[in-house]
PDB file of C-alpha atoms in Angstrom:
ATOM      1  CA  THR P   1       0.000   0.000   0.000  1.00  0.00           C
ATOM      2  CA  PHE P   2       0.976   3.618  -0.344  1.00  0.00           C
ATOM      3  CA  TYR P   3       1.065   3.907   3.444  1.00  0.00           C
ATOM      4  CA  ALA P   4       3.870   1.292   3.501  1.00  0.00           C
ATOM      5  CA  TYR P   5       5.830   3.238   0.865  1.00  0.00           C
ATOM      6  CA  LEU P   6       5.620   6.373   2.993  1.00  0.00           C
ATOM      7  CA  LEU P   7       6.881   4.483   6.040  1.00  0.00           C
ATOM      8  CA  ASP P   8       9.722   3.057   3.971  1.00  0.00           C
ATOM      9  CA  PHE P   9      10.569   6.550   2.688  1.00  0.00           C
ATOM     10  CA  GLU P  10      10.882   7.825   6.258  1.00  0.00           C
ATOM     11  CA  LYS P  11      12.957   4.800   7.255  1.00  0.00           C
ATOM     12  CA  LYS P  12      15.289   5.204   4.284  1.00  0.00           C
ATOM     13  CA  LEU P  13      15.664   8.937   4.926  1.00  0.00           C
ATOM     14  CA  ARG P  14      16.843   8.183   8.468  1.00  0.00           C
ATOM     15  CA  GLU P  15      19.134   5.412   7.182  1.00  0.00           C
ATOM     16  CA  LEU P  16      20.707   7.815   4.695  1.00  0.00           C
ATOM     17  CA  LEU P  17      21.511  10.224   7.510  1.00  0.00           C
ATOM     18  CA  ILE P  18      22.938   7.417   9.656  1.00  0.00           C
ATOM     19  CA  PHE P  19      25.074   5.956   6.840  1.00  0.00           C
ATOM     20  CA  SER P  20      26.343   9.480   6.225  1.00  0.00           C
ATOM     21  CA  ASN P  21      27.555   9.563   9.848  1.00  0.00           C
ATOM     22  CA  LYS P  22      25.020  12.159  10.947  1.00  0.00           C
ATOM     23  CA  THR P  23      23.661  12.120  14.482  1.00  0.00           C
ATOM     24  CA  ASN P  24      20.831  13.604  16.517  1.00  0.00           C
ATOM     25  CA  GLU P  25      23.365  16.155  17.759  1.00  0.00           C
ATOM     26  CA  ASP P  26      24.018  17.226  14.158  1.00  0.00           C
ATOM     27  CA  MET P  27      20.282  17.759  13.728  1.00  0.00           C
ATOM     28  CA  VAL P  28      20.069  19.894  16.864  1.00  0.00           C
ATOM     29  CA  ASP P  29      23.078  21.881  15.649  1.00  0.00           C
ATOM     30  CA  TYR P  30      21.289  22.340  12.312  1.00  0.00           C
ATOM     31  CA  TYR P  31      18.398  23.999  14.181  1.00  0.00           C
ATOM     32  CA  ARG P  32      20.894  26.274  15.949  1.00  0.00           C
ATOM     33  CA  ARG P  33      22.568  27.266  12.668  1.00  0.00           C
ATOM     34  CA  MET P  34      19.232  27.913  10.967  1.00  0.00           C
ATOM     35  CA  THR P  35      18.149  30.330  13.701  1.00  0.00           C
ATOM     36  CA  LYS P  36      21.043  32.540  12.590  1.00  0.00           C
ATOM     37  CA  ILE P  37      20.242  32.598   8.859  1.00  0.00           C
ATOM     38  CA  LEU P  38      16.473  32.181   8.460  1.00  0.00           C
ATOM     39  CA  TYR P  39      13.773  34.799   8.958  1.00  0.00           C
ATOM     40  CA  GLY P  40      10.163  34.839  10.118  1.00  0.00           C
ATOM     41  CA  GLY P  41       8.236  31.608  10.612  1.00  0.00           C
ATOM     42  CA  PRO P  42      11.020  29.187   9.605  1.00  0.00           C
ATOM     43  CA  ARG P  43      13.438  30.903  11.998  1.00  0.00           C
ATOM     44  CA  ASP P  44      10.878  30.764  14.811  1.00  0.00           C
ATOM     45  CA  HIS P  45      10.288  27.060  14.134  1.00  0.00           C
ATOM     46  CA  CYS P  46      14.021  26.276  14.283  1.00  0.00           C
ATOM     47  CA  GLN P  47      14.410  28.331  17.452  1.00  0.00           C
ATOM     48  CA  ARG P  48      11.549  26.421  19.129  1.00  0.00           C
ATOM     49  CA  GLN P  49      12.986  23.082  18.012  1.00  0.00           C
ATOM     50  CA  PHE P  50      16.486  24.000  19.188  1.00  0.00           C
ATOM     51  CA  ASN P  51      15.140  25.096  22.567  1.00  0.00           C
ATOM     52  CA  ASP P  52      13.018  21.949  22.888  1.00  0.00           C
ATOM     53  CA  TYR P  53      15.852  19.548  22.071  1.00  0.00           C
ATOM     54  CA  THR P  54      18.342  21.318  24.342  1.00  0.00           C
ATOM     55  CA  ARG P  55      16.171  22.390  27.294  1.00  0.00           C
ATOM     56  CA  SER P  56      13.031  20.251  27.505  1.00  0.00           C
ATOM     57  CA  GLU P  57      13.677  17.171  29.653  1.00  0.00           C
ATOM     58  CA  LYS P  58      10.783  15.410  27.919  1.00  0.00           C
ATOM     59  CA  LYS P  59      12.196  16.027  24.416  1.00  0.00           C
ATOM     60  CA  ILE P  60      15.732  15.152  25.478  1.00  0.00           C
ATOM     61  CA  ARG P  61      14.558  11.850  27.021  1.00  0.00           C
ATOM     62  CA  MET P  62      12.449  11.102  23.945  1.00  0.00           C
ATOM     63  CA  MET P  63      15.420  11.775  21.640  1.00  0.00           C
ATOM     64  CA  GLU P  64      17.618   9.467  23.742  1.00  0.00           C
ATOM     65  CA  ALA P  65      14.993   6.706  23.980  1.00  0.00           C
ATOM     66  CA  LEU P  66      14.106   6.570  20.301  1.00  0.00           C
ATOM     67  CA  GLY P  67      16.383   5.534  17.466  1.00  0.00           C
ATOM     68  CA  PRO P  68      18.453   8.087  15.560  1.00  0.00           C
ATOM     69  CA  PHE P  69      16.346  10.848  13.990  1.00  0.00           C
ATOM     70  CA  GLN P  70      13.069   9.318  15.238  1.00  0.00           C
ATOM     71  CA  ALA P  71      12.206  12.334  17.384  1.00  0.00           C
ATOM     72  CA  PHE P  72      12.343  14.911  14.582  1.00  0.00           C
ATOM     73  CA  PRO P  73       9.576  15.967  12.163  1.00  0.00           C
ATOM     74  CA  ILE P  74       9.895  14.442   8.703  1.00  0.00           C
ATOM     75  CA  ALA P  75       9.944  17.817   6.937  1.00  0.00           C
ATOM     76  CA  ASP P  76      12.849  18.930   9.124  1.00  0.00           C
ATOM     77  CA  LEU P  77      14.723  15.743   8.232  1.00  0.00           C
ATOM     78  CA  MET P  78      14.238  16.527   4.541  1.00  0.00           C
ATOM     79  CA  TYR P  79      15.511  20.080   5.056  1.00  0.00           C
ATOM     80  CA  PHE P  80      18.486  18.738   7.020  1.00  0.00           C
ATOM     81  CA  THR P  81      19.230  16.166   4.292  1.00  0.00           C
ATOM     82  CA  ARG P  82      19.231  19.014   1.770  1.00  0.00           C
ATOM     83  CA  ASP P  83      21.456  21.138   4.013  1.00  0.00           C
ATOM     84  CA  GLN P  84      23.940  18.274   4.278  1.00  0.00           C
ATOM     85  CA  LYS P  85      23.905  17.874   0.468  1.00  0.00           C
ATOM     86  CA  LEU P  86      22.798  14.247   0.727  1.00  0.00           C
ATOM     87  CA  LEU P  87      19.651  14.691  -1.360  1.00  0.00           C
ATOM     88  CA  ASP P  88      18.628  17.883  -3.124  1.00  0.00           C
ATOM     89  CA  PHE P  89      15.053  18.408  -1.987  1.00  0.00           C
ATOM     90  CA  GLU P  90      13.490  21.527  -3.496  1.00  0.00           C
ATOM     91  CA  LEU P  91      12.139  23.675  -0.688  1.00  0.00           C
ATOM     92  CA  THR P  92       8.621  23.789  -2.141  1.00  0.00           C
ATOM     93  CA  ASP P  93       8.688  20.022  -2.713  1.00  0.00           C
ATOM     94  CA  VAL P  94       9.330  19.393   0.983  1.00  0.00           C
ATOM     95  CA  GLN P  95       6.041  21.119   1.799  1.00  0.00           C
ATOM     96  CA  GLU P  96       4.180  19.108  -0.854  1.00  0.00           C
ATOM     97  CA  LEU P  97       5.667  15.832   0.422  1.00  0.00           C
ATOM     98  CA  LYS P  98       4.811  16.793   3.990  1.00  0.00           C
ATOM     99  CA  GLU P  99       1.193  17.483   2.975  1.00  0.00           C
ATOM    100  CA  LEU P 100       0.969  14.138   1.152  1.00  0.00           C
ATOM    101  CA  ARG P 101       2.508  12.292   4.091  1.00  0.00           C
ATOM    102  CA  ASN P 102       0.227  13.898   6.661  1.00  0.00           C
ATOM    103  CA  ALA P 103      -2.895  13.374   4.569  1.00  0.00           C
ATOM    104  CA  THR P 104      -2.056   9.693   4.108  1.00  0.00           C
ATOM    105  CA  MET P 105      -0.708   8.864   7.559  1.00  0.00           C
ATOM    106  CA  HIS P 106      -3.353  10.762   9.489  1.00  0.00           C
ATOM    107  CA  GLY P 107      -6.308   9.934   7.243  1.00  0.00           C
ATOM    108  CA  GLN P 108      -7.008  13.531   6.336  1.00  0.00           C
ATOM    109  CA  ASP P 109      -9.274  14.421   3.429  1.00  0.00           C
ATOM    110  CA  VAL P 110      -6.995  13.705   0.492  1.00  0.00           C
ATOM    111  CA  VAL P 111      -9.343  14.727  -2.277  1.00  0.00           C
ATOM    112  CA  GLY P 112     -11.727  17.602  -1.532  1.00  0.00           C
ATOM    113  CA  GLN P 113     -15.343  17.639  -2.582  1.00  0.00           C
ATOM    114  CA  ASP P 114     -17.487  20.211  -4.351  1.00  0.00           C
ATOM    115  CA  GLU P 115     -20.952  19.407  -3.034  1.00  0.00           C
ATOM    116  CA  LEU P 116     -21.500  15.782  -4.122  1.00  0.00           C
ATOM    117  CA  LEU P 117     -18.635  15.419  -6.612  1.00  0.00           C
ATOM    118  CA  PHE P 118     -14.928  15.106  -5.958  1.00  0.00           C
ATOM    119  CA  SER P 119     -12.975  18.215  -6.813  1.00  0.00           C
ATOM    120  CA  MET P 120     -10.913  17.608  -9.955  1.00  0.00           C
ATOM    121  CA  ASP P 121      -8.416  20.269  -8.866  1.00  0.00           C
ATOM    122  CA  SER P 122      -7.713  18.548  -5.561  1.00  0.00           C
ATOM    123  CA  MET P 123      -7.525  15.128  -7.276  1.00  0.00           C
ATOM    124  CA  LYS P 124      -5.017  16.564  -9.750  1.00  0.00           C
ATOM    125  CA  LYS P 125      -2.971  18.107  -6.923  1.00  0.00           C
ATOM    126  CA  HIS P 126      -2.966  14.800  -5.021  1.00  0.00           C
ATOM    127  CA  PHE P 127      -1.814  12.923  -8.148  1.00  0.00           C
ATOM    128  CA  GLN P 128       0.994  15.470  -8.671  1.00  0.00           C
ATOM    129  CA  ARG P 129       2.106  14.962  -5.072  1.00  0.00           C
ATOM    130  CA  ILE P 130       2.207  11.195  -5.612  1.00  0.00           C
ATOM    131  CA  GLN P 131       4.356  11.703  -8.714  1.00  0.00           C
ATOM    132  CA  LEU P 132       6.640  13.983  -6.721  1.00  0.00           C
ATOM    133  CA  PHE P 133       6.877  11.334  -4.011  1.00  0.00           C
ATOM    134  CA  GLN P 134       7.833   8.705  -6.607  1.00  0.00           C
ATOM    135  CA  LYS P 135      10.625  10.967  -7.876  1.00  0.00           C
ATOM    136  CA  TYR P 136      12.114  11.543  -4.423  1.00  0.00           C
ATOM    137  CA  TYR P 137      11.597   7.937  -3.319  1.00  0.00           C
ATOM    138  CA  SER P 138      13.661   6.806  -6.291  1.00  0.00           C
ATOM    139  CA  LEU P 139      16.356   9.446  -5.638  1.00  0.00           C
ATOM    140  CA  LEU P 140      16.443   8.499  -1.966  1.00  0.00           C
ATOM    141  CA  LYS P 141      16.944   4.810  -2.743  1.00  0.00           C
ATOM    142  CA  GLN P 142      19.811   5.711  -5.112  1.00  0.00           C
ATOM    143  CA  ALA P 143      21.422   7.992  -2.514  1.00  0.00           C
ATOM    144  CA  LEU P 144      21.138   5.268   0.122  1.00  0.00           C
ATOM    145  CA  VAL P 145      22.822   2.715  -2.153  1.00  0.00           C
ATOM    146  CA  MET P 146      25.671   5.177  -2.739  1.00  0.00           C
ATOM    147  CA  ALA P 147      26.009   5.906   0.990  1.00  0.00           C
ATOM    148  CA  THR P 148      26.128   2.206   1.914  1.00  0.00           C
ATOM    149  CA  GLN P 149      28.659   1.514  -0.852  1.00  0.00           C
ATOM    150  CA  ASN P 150      30.817   4.391   0.369  1.00  0.00           C
ATOM    151  CA  GLU P 151      30.688   3.079   3.939  1.00  0.00           C
ATOM    152  CA  LEU P 152      31.617  -0.420   2.774  1.00  0.00           C
ATOM    153  CA  ALA P 153      34.478   0.979   0.667  1.00  0.00           C
ATOM    154  CA  GLU P 154      35.798   2.867   3.720  1.00  0.00           C
ATOM    155  CA  LYS P 155      35.731  -0.310   5.813  1.00  0.00           C
ATOM    156  CA  ASN P 156      37.502  -2.260   3.071  1.00  0.00           C
ATOM    157  CA  ARG P 157      40.147   0.477   2.729  1.00  0.00           C
ATOM    158  CA  ALA P 158      40.767   0.342   6.475  1.00  0.00           C
ATOM    159  CA  LYS P 159      41.170  -3.461   6.357  1.00  0.00           C
ATOM    160  CA  LEU P 160      43.523  -3.192   3.398  1.00  0.00           C
ATOM    161  CA  ASP P 161      45.602  -0.545   5.173  1.00  0.00           C
ATOM    162  CA  MET P 162      45.837  -2.811   8.203  1.00  0.00           C
ATOM    163  CA  LEU P 163      46.983  -5.748   6.057  1.00  0.00           C
ATOM    164  CA  MET P 164      49.594  -3.609   4.323  1.00  0.00           C
ATOM    165  CA  HIS P 165      51.312  -3.043   7.685  1.00  0.00           C
ATOM    166  CA  PHE P 166      51.959  -6.759   8.180  1.00  0.00           C
ATOM    167  CA  ASP P 167      55.204  -8.284   6.956  1.00  0.00           C
ATOM    168  CA  ARG P 168      54.835 -10.539   3.961  1.00  0.00           C
ATOM    169  CA  PRO P 169      56.131 -13.665   5.805  1.00  0.00           C
ATOM    170  CA  VAL P 170      53.361 -13.227   8.392  1.00  0.00           C
ATOM    171  CA  LEU P 171      50.712 -13.169   5.672  1.00  0.00           C
ATOM    172  CA  ASN P 172      52.120 -16.200   3.873  1.00  0.00           C
ATOM    173  CA  GLY P 173      52.281 -18.363   6.940  1.00  0.00           C
TER     174      GLY P 173
END
């Protein structure tokens, strides 16, 4: 179902951040940095989030109890992923994906109605959001494959470096 794809998208987004060696602390620092460069509503949001994750005992305990990046809103994770240059989410697309996610996950009215008939405009908008989701889901899966391959390559390089320090007679028996 589409619900399962959305859950997988969120899971893969968190995995991408983890495989890229990002942590909850990096996310909190992102909020701090954004309070210095954003204006208006987005700045206020980042300031609230930064304060919550650094001062609220409840939020701090929740962040520690849950897995990496589980405590943060999905839209913020997409913005953070963009900031870290892991996946180039367009700013307006993040809002569209957030709307699609919330409508699906929370059972909100996905397609509006005009009296007794479904609104064609809202159906069209919903279909466009699904297409947008498909685009980013595909890009996310590609980015995750690259991140896991890079991590594996790093581990293999480290093993090879370790082997290169041994004397040849030791390796040959």
